[in-house]
Amino acid sequence: MTRSKISIALETLNAKQFVIKGQVTNENEYNSNVKWVVADNNGLAVFGTKPNDMPNWTAVKEEMDKLWVT
């Protein structure tokens, strides 16, 4: 299985617990297609909003631009 630029960039930036659905080529797609795994009130894993300590689109895009992988 080939890893995508977005997943490599996120991992390079120490992002953890995410799922990518579809393409991510711009900030809108980043915000809607990257799902973050967070804990709910009962401590169960659910999809939630991007935690503050995860990278923003600008940082991810800069890392993606450094990669040659398609």
PDB file of C-alpha atoms in Angstrom:
ATOM      1  CA  MET A   1       0.000   0.000   0.000  1.00  0.00           C
ATOM      2  CA  THR A   2       1.346   3.408  -0.972  1.00  0.00           C
ATOM      3  CA  ARG A   3       1.248   6.161   1.608  1.00  0.00           C
ATOM      4  CA  SER A   4      -0.014   9.528   0.478  1.00  0.00           C
ATOM      5  CA  LYS A   5       1.846  12.816   0.713  1.00  0.00           C
ATOM      6  CA  ILE A   6      -0.653  14.071   3.260  1.00  0.00           C
ATOM      7  CA  SER A   7      -0.155  11.097   5.588  1.00  0.00           C
ATOM      8  CA  ILE A   8       3.634  11.334   5.319  1.00  0.00           C
ATOM      9  CA  ALA A   9       3.512  15.082   5.976  1.00  0.00           C
ATOM     10  CA  LEU A  10       1.244  14.660   9.009  1.00  0.00           C
ATOM     11  CA  GLU A  11       3.443  11.929  10.477  1.00  0.00           C
ATOM     12  CA  THR A  12       6.569  14.039   9.852  1.00  0.00           C
ATOM     13  CA  LEU A  13       4.896  16.795  11.873  1.00  0.00           C
ATOM     14  CA  ASN A  14       4.200  14.311  14.695  1.00  0.00           C
ATOM     15  CA  ALA A  15       0.451  14.183  14.082  1.00  0.00           C
ATOM     16  CA  LYS A  16      -1.178  11.112  15.529  1.00  0.00           C
ATOM     17  CA  GLN A  17      -4.549   9.431  15.443  1.00  0.00           C
ATOM     18  CA  PHE A  18      -6.039  10.634  12.187  1.00  0.00           C
ATOM     19  CA  VAL A  19      -7.892   9.169   9.226  1.00  0.00           C
ATOM     20  CA  ILE A  20      -7.813  10.664   5.733  1.00  0.00           C
ATOM     21  CA  LYS A  21     -10.949  10.378   3.622  1.00  0.00           C
ATOM     22  CA  GLY A  22     -10.586  11.420   0.000  1.00  0.00           C
ATOM     23  CA  GLN A  23      -8.147  13.891  -1.488  1.00  0.00           C
ATOM     24  CA  VAL A  24      -6.432  16.672   0.430  1.00  0.00           C
ATOM     25  CA  THR A  25      -5.028  19.369  -1.839  1.00  0.00           C
ATOM     26  CA  ASN A  26      -6.177  22.562  -0.095  1.00  0.00           C
ATOM     27  CA  GLU A  27      -7.211  23.933   3.296  1.00  0.00           C
ATOM     28  CA  ASN A  28     -10.923  23.220   2.847  1.00  0.00           C
ATOM     29  CA  GLU A  29     -10.215  19.575   2.007  1.00  0.00           C
ATOM     30  CA  TYR A  30      -7.790  19.367   4.941  1.00  0.00           C
ATOM     31  CA  ASN A  31     -10.443  20.619   7.319  1.00  0.00           C
ATOM     32  CA  SER A  32     -13.159  18.321   5.970  1.00  0.00           C
ATOM     33  CA  ASN A  33     -11.256  15.180   4.883  1.00  0.00           C
ATOM     34  CA  VAL A  34      -8.817  14.680   7.747  1.00  0.00           C
ATOM     35  CA  LYS A  35     -10.691  13.114  10.655  1.00  0.00           C
ATOM     36  CA  TRP A  36      -9.108  13.253  14.085  1.00  0.00           C
ATOM     37  CA  VAL A  37      -9.524  10.440  16.593  1.00  0.00           C
ATOM     38  CA  VAL A  38     -10.246  11.881  20.030  1.00  0.00           C
ATOM     39  CA  ALA A  39     -11.730  10.585  23.272  1.00  0.00           C
ATOM     40  CA  ASP A  40     -15.362  11.271  24.138  1.00  0.00           C
ATOM     41  CA  ASN A  41     -16.629  11.916  27.675  1.00  0.00           C
ATOM     42  CA  ASN A  42     -16.507   8.161  28.383  1.00  0.00           C
ATOM     43  CA  GLY A  43     -12.961   7.774  27.122  1.00  0.00           C
ATOM     44  CA  LEU A  44     -14.049   6.042  23.910  1.00  0.00           C
ATOM     45  CA  ALA A  45     -12.367   6.812  20.599  1.00  0.00           C
ATOM     46  CA  VAL A  46     -14.510   8.939  18.283  1.00  0.00           C
ATOM     47  CA  PHE A  47     -13.929  11.323  15.385  1.00  0.00           C
ATOM     48  CA  GLY A  48     -13.719  14.916  16.567  1.00  0.00           C
ATOM     49  CA  THR A  49     -12.322  18.316  15.749  1.00  0.00           C
ATOM     50  CA  LYS A  50      -8.614  18.869  15.175  1.00  0.00           C
ATOM     51  CA  PRO A  51      -6.798  19.121  18.502  1.00  0.00           C
ATOM     52  CA  ASN A  52      -4.920  22.394  18.996  1.00  0.00           C
ATOM     53  CA  ASP A  53      -1.572  20.610  19.138  1.00  0.00           C
ATOM     54  CA  MET A  54      -1.990  19.103  15.655  1.00  0.00           C
ATOM     55  CA  PRO A  55      -0.476  20.889  12.630  1.00  0.00           C
ATOM     56  CA  ASN A  56      -2.416  23.465  10.639  1.00  0.00           C
ATOM     57  CA  TRP A  57      -2.813  23.387   6.859  1.00  0.00           C
ATOM     58  CA  THR A  58       0.098  25.773   6.211  1.00  0.00           C
ATOM     59  CA  ALA A  59       2.577  23.517   8.017  1.00  0.00           C
ATOM     60  CA  VAL A  60       1.192  20.380   6.352  1.00  0.00           C
ATOM     61  CA  LYS A  61       1.322  21.959   2.883  1.00  0.00           C
ATOM     62  CA  GLU A  62       4.949  23.001   3.414  1.00  0.00           C
ATOM     63  CA  GLU A  63       5.855  19.395   4.295  1.00  0.00           C
ATOM     64  CA  MET A  64       3.867  18.022   1.361  1.00  0.00           C
ATOM     65  CA  ASP A  65       5.722  20.339  -1.032  1.00  0.00           C
ATOM     66  CA  LYS A  66       9.021  18.811   0.105  1.00  0.00           C
ATOM     67  CA  LEU A  67       7.937  15.285  -0.858  1.00  0.00           C
ATOM     68  CA  TRP A  68       8.304  13.652  -4.231  1.00  0.00           C
ATOM     69  CA  VAL A  69       5.811  10.856  -3.493  1.00  0.00           C
ATOM     70  CA  THR A  70       2.515  11.007  -5.369  1.00  0.00           C
TER      71      THR A  70
END
